[in-house]
XYZ file of C-alpha atoms in Angstrom:
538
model
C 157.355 -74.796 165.368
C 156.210 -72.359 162.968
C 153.140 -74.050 160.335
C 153.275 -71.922 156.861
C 150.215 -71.966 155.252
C 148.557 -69.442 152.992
C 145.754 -66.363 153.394
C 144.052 -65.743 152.358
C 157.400 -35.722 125.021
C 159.860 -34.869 123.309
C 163.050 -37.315 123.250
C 165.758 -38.754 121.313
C 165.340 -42.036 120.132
C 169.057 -43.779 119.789
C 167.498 -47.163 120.796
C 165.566 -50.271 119.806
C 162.305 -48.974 118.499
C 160.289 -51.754 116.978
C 158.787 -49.288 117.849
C 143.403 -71.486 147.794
C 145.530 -74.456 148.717
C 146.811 -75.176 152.101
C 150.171 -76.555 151.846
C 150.126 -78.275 155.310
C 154.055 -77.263 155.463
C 155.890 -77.533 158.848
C 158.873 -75.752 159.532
C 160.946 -76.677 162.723
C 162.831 -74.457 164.405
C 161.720 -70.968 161.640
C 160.533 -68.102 163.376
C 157.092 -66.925 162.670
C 156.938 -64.846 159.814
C 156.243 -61.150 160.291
C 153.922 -60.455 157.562
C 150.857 -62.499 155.915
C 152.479 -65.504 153.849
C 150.223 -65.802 150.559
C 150.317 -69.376 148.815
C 150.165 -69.499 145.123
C 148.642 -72.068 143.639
C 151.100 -75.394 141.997
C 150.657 -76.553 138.816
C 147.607 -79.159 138.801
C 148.237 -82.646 138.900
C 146.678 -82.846 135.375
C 149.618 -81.310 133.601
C 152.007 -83.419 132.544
C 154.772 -83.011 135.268
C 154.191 -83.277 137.956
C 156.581 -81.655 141.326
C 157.472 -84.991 143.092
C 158.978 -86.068 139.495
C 161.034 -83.346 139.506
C 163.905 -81.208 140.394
C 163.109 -78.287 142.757
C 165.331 -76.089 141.092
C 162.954 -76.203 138.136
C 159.464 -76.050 140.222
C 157.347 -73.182 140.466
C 158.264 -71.424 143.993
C 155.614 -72.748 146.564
C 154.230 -69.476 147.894
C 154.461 -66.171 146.818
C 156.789 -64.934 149.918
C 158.213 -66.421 153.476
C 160.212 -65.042 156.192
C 161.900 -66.453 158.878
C 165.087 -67.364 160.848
C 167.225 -70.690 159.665
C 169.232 -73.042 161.643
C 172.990 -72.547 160.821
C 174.747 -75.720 160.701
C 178.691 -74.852 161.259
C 179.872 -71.285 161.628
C 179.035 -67.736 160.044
C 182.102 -65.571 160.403
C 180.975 -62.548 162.524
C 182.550 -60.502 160.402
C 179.737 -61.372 157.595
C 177.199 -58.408 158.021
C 174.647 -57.353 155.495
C 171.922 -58.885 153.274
C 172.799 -60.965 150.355
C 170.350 -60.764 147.304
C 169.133 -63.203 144.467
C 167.262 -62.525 141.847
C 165.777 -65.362 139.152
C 162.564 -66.343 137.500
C 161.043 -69.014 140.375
C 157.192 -69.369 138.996
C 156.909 -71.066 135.709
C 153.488 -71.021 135.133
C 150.185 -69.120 135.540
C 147.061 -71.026 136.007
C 147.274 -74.124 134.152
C 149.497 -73.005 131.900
C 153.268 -73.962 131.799
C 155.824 -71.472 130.163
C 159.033 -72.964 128.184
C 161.992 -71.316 129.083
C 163.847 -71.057 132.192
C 164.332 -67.092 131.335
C 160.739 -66.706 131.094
C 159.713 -67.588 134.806
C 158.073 -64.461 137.256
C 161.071 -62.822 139.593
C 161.126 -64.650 142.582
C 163.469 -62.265 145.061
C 165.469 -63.833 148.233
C 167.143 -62.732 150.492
C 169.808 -64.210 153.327
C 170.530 -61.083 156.273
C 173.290 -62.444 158.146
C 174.573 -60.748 161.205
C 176.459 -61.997 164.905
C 176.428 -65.239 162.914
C 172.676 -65.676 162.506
C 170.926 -65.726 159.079
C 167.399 -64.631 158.549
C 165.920 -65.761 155.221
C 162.756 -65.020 153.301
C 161.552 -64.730 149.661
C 159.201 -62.316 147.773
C 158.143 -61.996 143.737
C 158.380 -58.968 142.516
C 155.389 -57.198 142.000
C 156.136 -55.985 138.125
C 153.236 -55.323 136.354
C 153.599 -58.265 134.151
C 153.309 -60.510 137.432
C 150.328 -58.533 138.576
C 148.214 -58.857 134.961
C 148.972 -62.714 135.001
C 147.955 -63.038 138.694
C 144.841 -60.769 137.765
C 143.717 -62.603 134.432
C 145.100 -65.338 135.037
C 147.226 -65.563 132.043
C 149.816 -64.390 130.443
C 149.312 -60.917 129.484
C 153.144 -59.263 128.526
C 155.878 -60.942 126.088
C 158.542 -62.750 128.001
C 161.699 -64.195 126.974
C 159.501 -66.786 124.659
C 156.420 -66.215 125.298
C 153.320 -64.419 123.525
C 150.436 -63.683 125.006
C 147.502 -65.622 123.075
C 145.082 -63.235 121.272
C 141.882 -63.591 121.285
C 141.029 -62.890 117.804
C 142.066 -61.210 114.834
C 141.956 -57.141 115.794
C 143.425 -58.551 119.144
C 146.112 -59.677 117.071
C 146.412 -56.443 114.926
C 146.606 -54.548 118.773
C 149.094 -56.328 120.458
C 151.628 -56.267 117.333
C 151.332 -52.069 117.071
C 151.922 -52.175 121.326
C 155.173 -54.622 120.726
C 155.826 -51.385 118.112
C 155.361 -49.369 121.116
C 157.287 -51.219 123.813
C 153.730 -51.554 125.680
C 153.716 -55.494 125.782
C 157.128 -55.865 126.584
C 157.424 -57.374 129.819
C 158.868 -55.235 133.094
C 159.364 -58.840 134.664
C 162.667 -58.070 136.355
C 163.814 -61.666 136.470
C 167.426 -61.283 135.735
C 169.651 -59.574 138.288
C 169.545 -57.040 141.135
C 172.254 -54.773 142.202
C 172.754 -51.577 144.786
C 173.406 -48.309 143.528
C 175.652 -46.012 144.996
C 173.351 -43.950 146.548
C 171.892 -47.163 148.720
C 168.952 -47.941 145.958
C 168.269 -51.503 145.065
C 167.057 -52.353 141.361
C 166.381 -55.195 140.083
C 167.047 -55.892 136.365
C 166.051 -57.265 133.248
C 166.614 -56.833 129.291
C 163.890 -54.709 128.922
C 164.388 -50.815 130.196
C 160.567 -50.929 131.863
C 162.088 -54.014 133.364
C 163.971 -51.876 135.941
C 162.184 -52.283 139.498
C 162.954 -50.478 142.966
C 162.890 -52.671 145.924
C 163.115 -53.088 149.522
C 166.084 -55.070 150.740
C 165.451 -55.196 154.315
C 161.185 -56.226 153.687
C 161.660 -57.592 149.803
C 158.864 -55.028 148.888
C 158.469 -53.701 145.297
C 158.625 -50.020 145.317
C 158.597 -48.671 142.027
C 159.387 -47.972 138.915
C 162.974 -47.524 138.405
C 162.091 -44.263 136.211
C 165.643 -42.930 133.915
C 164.593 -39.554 133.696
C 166.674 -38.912 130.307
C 165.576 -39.229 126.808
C 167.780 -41.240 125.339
C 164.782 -43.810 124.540
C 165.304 -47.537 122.879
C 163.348 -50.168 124.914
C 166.167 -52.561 125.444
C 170.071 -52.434 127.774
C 172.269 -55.203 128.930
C 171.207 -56.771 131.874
C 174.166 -56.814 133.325
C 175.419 -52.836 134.212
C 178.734 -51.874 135.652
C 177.630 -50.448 138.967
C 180.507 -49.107 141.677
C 179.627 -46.763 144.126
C 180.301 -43.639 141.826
C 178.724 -44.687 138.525
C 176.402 -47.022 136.577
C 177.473 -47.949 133.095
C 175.449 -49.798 130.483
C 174.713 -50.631 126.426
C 171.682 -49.320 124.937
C 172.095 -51.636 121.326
C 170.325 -49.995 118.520
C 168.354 -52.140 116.070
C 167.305 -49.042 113.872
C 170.650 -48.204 113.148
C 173.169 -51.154 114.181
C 175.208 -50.695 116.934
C 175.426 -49.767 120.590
C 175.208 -46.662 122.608
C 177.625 -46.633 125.711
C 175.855 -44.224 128.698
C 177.037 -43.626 132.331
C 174.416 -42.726 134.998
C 176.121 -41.163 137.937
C 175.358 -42.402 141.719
C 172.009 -40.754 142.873
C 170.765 -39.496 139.422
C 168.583 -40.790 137.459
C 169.960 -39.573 133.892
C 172.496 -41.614 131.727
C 174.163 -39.487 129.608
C 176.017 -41.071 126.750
C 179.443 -41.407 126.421
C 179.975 -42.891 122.925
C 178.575 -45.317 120.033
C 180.322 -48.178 118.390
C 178.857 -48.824 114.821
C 178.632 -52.764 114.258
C 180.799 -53.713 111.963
C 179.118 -56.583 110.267
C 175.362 -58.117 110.506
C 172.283 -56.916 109.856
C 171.636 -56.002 113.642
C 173.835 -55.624 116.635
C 175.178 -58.705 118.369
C 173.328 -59.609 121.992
C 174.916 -58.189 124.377
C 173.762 -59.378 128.130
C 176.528 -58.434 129.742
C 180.166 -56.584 128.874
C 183.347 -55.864 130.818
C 185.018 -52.805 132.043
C 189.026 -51.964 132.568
C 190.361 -48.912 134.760
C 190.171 -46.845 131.818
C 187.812 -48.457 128.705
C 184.541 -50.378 127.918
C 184.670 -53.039 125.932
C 181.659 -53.173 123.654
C 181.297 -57.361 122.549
C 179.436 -58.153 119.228
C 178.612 -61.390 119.048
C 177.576 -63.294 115.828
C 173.974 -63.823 117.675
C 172.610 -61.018 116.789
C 168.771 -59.453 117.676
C 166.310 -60.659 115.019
C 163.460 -58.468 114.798
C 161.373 -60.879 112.506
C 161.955 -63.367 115.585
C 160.754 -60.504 118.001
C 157.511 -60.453 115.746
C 157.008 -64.535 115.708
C 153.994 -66.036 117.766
C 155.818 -68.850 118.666
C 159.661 -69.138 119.658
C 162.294 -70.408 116.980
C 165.226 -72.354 118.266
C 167.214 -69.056 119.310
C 164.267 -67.301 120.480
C 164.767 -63.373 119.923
C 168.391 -63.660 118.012
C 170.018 -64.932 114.724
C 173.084 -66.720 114.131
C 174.951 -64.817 111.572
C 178.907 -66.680 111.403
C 179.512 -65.279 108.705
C 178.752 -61.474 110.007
C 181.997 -62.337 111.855
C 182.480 -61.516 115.389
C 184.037 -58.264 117.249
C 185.054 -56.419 120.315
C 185.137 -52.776 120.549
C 187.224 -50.778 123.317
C 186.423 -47.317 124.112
C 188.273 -44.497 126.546
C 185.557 -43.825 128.796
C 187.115 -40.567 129.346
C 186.759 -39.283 125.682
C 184.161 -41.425 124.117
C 186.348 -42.445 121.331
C 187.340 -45.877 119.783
C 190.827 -46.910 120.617
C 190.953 -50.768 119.405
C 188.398 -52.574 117.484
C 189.721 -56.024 116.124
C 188.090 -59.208 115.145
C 188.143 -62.247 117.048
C 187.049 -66.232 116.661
C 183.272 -66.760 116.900
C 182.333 -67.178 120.401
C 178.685 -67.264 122.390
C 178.666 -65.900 125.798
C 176.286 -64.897 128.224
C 178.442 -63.319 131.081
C 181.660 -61.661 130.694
C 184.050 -62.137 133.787
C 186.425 -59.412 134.247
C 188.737 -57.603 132.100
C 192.099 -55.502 132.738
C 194.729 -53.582 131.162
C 198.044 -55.095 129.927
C 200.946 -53.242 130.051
C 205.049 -53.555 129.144
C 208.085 -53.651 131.360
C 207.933 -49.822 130.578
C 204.290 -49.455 131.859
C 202.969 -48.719 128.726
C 199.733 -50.027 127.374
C 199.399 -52.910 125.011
C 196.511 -54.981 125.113
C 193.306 -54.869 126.795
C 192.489 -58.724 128.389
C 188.796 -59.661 128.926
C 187.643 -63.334 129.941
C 184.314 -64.538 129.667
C 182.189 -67.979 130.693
C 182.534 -69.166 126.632
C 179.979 -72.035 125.175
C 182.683 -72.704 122.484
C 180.636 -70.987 120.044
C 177.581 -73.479 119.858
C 174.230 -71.824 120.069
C 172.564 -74.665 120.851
C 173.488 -73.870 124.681
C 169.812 -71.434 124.281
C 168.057 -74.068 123.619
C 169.355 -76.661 125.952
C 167.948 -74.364 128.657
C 164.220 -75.154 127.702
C 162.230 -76.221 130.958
C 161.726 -79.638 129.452
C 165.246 -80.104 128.628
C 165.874 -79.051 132.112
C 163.155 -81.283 133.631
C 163.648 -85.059 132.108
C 167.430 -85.538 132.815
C 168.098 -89.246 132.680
C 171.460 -89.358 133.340
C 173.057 -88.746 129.694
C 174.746 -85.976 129.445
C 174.066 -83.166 127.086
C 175.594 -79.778 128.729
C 176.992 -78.546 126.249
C 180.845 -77.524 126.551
C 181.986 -74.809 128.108
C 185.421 -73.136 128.746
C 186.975 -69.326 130.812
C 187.262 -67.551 127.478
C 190.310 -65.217 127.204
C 190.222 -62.510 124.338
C 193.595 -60.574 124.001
C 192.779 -57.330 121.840
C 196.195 -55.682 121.036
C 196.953 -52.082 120.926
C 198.987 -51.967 118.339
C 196.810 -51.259 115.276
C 195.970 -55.168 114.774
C 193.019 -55.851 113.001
C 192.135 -59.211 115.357
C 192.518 -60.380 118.462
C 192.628 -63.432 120.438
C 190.855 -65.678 121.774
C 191.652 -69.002 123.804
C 191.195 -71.162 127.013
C 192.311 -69.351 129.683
C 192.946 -73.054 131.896
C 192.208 -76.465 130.933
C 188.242 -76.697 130.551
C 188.498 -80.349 132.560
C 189.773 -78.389 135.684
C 185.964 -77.316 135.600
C 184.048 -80.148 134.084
C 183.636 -78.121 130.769
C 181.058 -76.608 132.130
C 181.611 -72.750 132.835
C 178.450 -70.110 133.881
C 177.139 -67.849 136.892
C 180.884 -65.839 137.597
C 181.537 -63.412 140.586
C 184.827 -61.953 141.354
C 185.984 -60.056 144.329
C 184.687 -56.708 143.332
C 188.057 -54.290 144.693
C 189.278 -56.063 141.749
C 187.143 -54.559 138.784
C 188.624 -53.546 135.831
C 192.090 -54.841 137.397
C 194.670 -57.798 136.275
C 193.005 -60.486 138.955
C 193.856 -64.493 139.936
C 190.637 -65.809 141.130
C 187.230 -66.344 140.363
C 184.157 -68.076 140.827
C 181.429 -69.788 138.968
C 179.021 -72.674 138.280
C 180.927 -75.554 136.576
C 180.152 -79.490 135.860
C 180.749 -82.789 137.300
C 179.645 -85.329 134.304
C 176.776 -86.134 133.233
C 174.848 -83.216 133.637
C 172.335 -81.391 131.743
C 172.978 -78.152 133.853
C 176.152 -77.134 135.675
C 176.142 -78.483 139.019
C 179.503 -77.367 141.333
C 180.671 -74.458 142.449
C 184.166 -73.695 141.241
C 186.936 -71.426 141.974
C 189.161 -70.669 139.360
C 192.787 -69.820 139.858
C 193.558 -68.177 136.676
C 197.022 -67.732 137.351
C 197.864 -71.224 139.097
C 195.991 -72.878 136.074
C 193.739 -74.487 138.337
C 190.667 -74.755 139.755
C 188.575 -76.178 143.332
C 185.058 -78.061 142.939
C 182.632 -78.368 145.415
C 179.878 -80.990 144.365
C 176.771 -83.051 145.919
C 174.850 -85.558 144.125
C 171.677 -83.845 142.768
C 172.031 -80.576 143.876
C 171.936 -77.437 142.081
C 173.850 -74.426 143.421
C 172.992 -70.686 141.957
C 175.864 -68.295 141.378
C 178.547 -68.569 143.832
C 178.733 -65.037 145.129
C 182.189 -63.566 146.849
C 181.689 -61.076 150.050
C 184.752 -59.732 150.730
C 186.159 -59.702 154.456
C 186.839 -56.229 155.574
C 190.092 -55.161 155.577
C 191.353 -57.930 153.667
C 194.634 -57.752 151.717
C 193.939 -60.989 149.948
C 192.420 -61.232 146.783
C 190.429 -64.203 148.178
C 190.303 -63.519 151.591
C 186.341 -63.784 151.975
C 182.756 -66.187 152.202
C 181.508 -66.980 148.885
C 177.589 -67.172 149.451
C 175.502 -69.990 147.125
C 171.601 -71.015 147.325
C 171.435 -74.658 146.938
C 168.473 -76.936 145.128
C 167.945 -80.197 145.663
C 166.915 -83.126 143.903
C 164.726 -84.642 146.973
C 162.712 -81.313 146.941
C 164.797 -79.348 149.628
C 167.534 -77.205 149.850
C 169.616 -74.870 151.664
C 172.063 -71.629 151.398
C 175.500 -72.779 151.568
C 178.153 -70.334 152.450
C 181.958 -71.368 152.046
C 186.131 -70.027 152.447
C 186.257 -67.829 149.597
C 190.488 -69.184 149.899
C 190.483 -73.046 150.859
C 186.786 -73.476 149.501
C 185.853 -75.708 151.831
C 182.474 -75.400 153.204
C 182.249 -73.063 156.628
C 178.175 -73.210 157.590
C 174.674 -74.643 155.745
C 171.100 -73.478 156.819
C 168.057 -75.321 155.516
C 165.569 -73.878 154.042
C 161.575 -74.752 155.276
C 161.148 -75.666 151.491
C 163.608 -76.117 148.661
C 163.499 -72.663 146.169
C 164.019 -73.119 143.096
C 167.088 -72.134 140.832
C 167.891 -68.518 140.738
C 170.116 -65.861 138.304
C 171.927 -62.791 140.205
C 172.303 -61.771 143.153
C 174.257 -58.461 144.914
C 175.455 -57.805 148.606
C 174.315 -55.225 150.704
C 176.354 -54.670 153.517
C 174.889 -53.942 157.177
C 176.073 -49.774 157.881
């Protein structure tokens, strides 16, 4: 029995330049924790939620880090060696004061180390200067996803406007994802550049500074990079002059160097761009109708689609560039579409092996914008059983090479194989860049207000496998491939699970049959979480 309770220059700027309570928890059969466990406060019982009326996976994480070993119901495969990683915003609030949007929460890092079929868990928030001013003033002192610090007067005002010019109140809250470079580092990852964080897989310490040593400037990237163990590939979008720089960072260097740009072809600023695809050969550079709104950057309080615009008739794009030569080789319009995470993409090619279309697939919301919205904390926290996800569908663009001025778009399998509800994708990752069959994701069992199975698509079979439990919440479903595998999805696919009566528990199942192969409960459910990466044991 363990009892958890708390103690107490010169650059070049191509870029966006806008310039004590005890807890009393018990934990059966959890190994003590090796370092001081520090409790954060809960909401008070004055605000109007309260945790027992609701969902875990939108509560405030319970303390500020844990450690300790789990009970494995089933079997681990010994084969499974290495830490797997999640990253998401898991505290909500800062004193008494509740923030709006499930983007805007503090990082809350976990981590599962499995090895000789044991798994040690433990979580940790990162310790980005944003976190540490809020803990310190006890408010919110950066801009998150949509939220403004509240100044205290006029000239207070004035100041924090010219250091949103600056990037200076931008937050570094790296909330979003975390992956491993290919020289062993471990970043976590945000929108913002500042956002970039070092950390500690093995202890879930924060480092540093993830420092890019070039001076290629901007203040903003996708979240989502392309990292292998050779290279790290990104979008720097440019507000200033609209479009999007493409830059490559080799493995152990800090430097991106740029590769190419892609002018936007339409819209008064480039499209959002939070994640993009990659074939053997070319990037494919998305711009979306939502495009960045600097007005809505400067607003004090949030409009319906926070930092972006919806611009339909701006029409809607997707570049391809050689990432040998920097030079654009397709660029075609395509149906409006919203997306937040591209899949995978590949090259298509003729009997004769020659190329002829580039095919990228994408977790598609149909187009509707309201899907931003929907993903309020309030929206998220008063389900009543109605349901109100909006649609979702596996978005395939074809983009031809063969001078066409648009490409395609459509379903790439019937949206009821996955509830219409589509999000949170992983594929195995030997199969970047390359024609694949399988993937998996967060879909929908109706009603739902949030997607709520794990799926596994078979893109070529049509079909797709559900695995679903009343009231829970799974976070991306995460594929570890098994060594030495010659099957696509021949693997564990690793999920961390939320529950409705305040518990929950990481959930591990047969990447092929995708049935479930071993459960561990956690002390305390965790609350919903974003990315996550796998670092394998050497």
């Amino acid at each position: 029995m363990a009892r958890v309770s708390d103690k107490s220059s010169s650059r070049k700027d191509i870029g966006f330049s806008l310039g004590k309570r005890d807890f009393g928890l018990t934990v059966t059969n959890v190994a003590t924790p090796q370092r001081p466990v520090i409790a954060v406060p809960l909401p008070p019982e004055k605000e109007k939620y309260s945790v027992e009326r609701n969902h875990v996976a939108w509560t405030s994480v319970r303390q500020e880090r844990w450690e300790g070993e789990l009970v494995v119901q089933g079997e681990i495969p010994l084969w499974l060696k290495g830490t797997y990683l999640r990253n998401g915003p898991g505290m909500w609030h800062i004193g008494d004061y509740n923030f709006r949007h499930l983007f805007d929460g503090y990082a809350t890092l976990v981590k599962l180390h499995i090895e000789n079929g044991r798994l040690i868990a433990g979580h940790r928030q990162i310790e980005s200067e944003a976190y540490k001013a809020a803990k310190e003033n006890k408010k919110l002192c950066y801009r998150e996803f949509s939220e403004v610090p509240k100044p205290d007067n006029f000239l207070s005002y004035v100041g924090e406007l010219a250091s949103l010019f600056s990037g200076a109140s931008l937050t570094d809250n790296a909330n979003t994802g975390v992956v491993k470079l290919g020289d062993g580092r471990v970043v976590c990852l945000t929108e913002t550049q500042k956002g970039s964080i070092i950390i500690d897989p093995d202890t879930l310490d924060t480092i540093s500074r993830f420092e890019y040593s070039d001076t290629l400037g901007g203040l903003i990237h996708s979240a989502h990079p392309i990292v292998t163990e050779s290279e790290f590939l990104t979008l720097l979008p440019d507000l200033v002059s609209p479009g999007y720089w493409v830059v490559r960072m080799e493995a152990g260097s800090n430097e991106r160097k740029v590769i190419g740009r892609v002018n936007c072809r339409g819209g008064p600023a480039p499209g959002w761009v939070h994640s993009f695809p990659v074939t053997e050969h070319y990037v494919v550079v998305p711009e979306m109708s939502l495009r960045y709104c600097a007005q809505n950057l400067l607003r004090a309080e949030p409009t319906p689609l926070y930092k972006f615009e919806w611009h339909p008739d701006s029409k809607a794009f997707l570049h391809v560039m050689c990432k040998a030569s920097g030079k654009i080789v397709a660029s075609v319009e395509v149906p409006l579409y919203i997306t937040f995470h591209f899949i995978n993409a590949y090259e298509e090619k003729d009997e004769d092996g020659r190329l002829i279309a580039i095919i990228a697939d994408c977790c598609e919301h149909n187009a509707d914008t309201t899907i931003l919205d929907k993903l309020r904390l309030n929206n998220l926290r008063s389900f009543n059983g109605q349901d109100v996800l909006p649609d979702a569908r596996v978005g395939r663009f074809r983009i031809p090479f063969d001078g066409s001025e648009f490409g395609e778009l459509e379903a790439a399998l019937d949206p009821d194989e996955h509830g219409r509800g589509m999000d949170m994708c992983s594929i195995n990752p030997a199969y970047l860049g390359k024609m694949y069959r399988y993937a998996y994701a967060c879909g929908a069992k109706r009603p739902c207000n949030f997607p709520n199975t794990l799926t596994k698509l078979d893109l070529v079979g049509k079909k797709a496998k559900n695995w679903y439990e009343e009231g829970a919440v799974p976070s991306e479903p995460f594929f570890v491939a098994r060594p030495g595998a010659t099957e696509e999805d021949d693997g564990v696919v690793i999920s961390i699970v939320s529950e409705r009566n305040g518990e929950g528990f990481a959930l591990l199942l047969d990447g092929s049959t995708f049935e479930e192969i071993a459960r561990a409960k956690f002390p305390y459910g965790l609350p919903y979480g974003l990315h996550g990466c796998w670092v394998p044991k050497n």
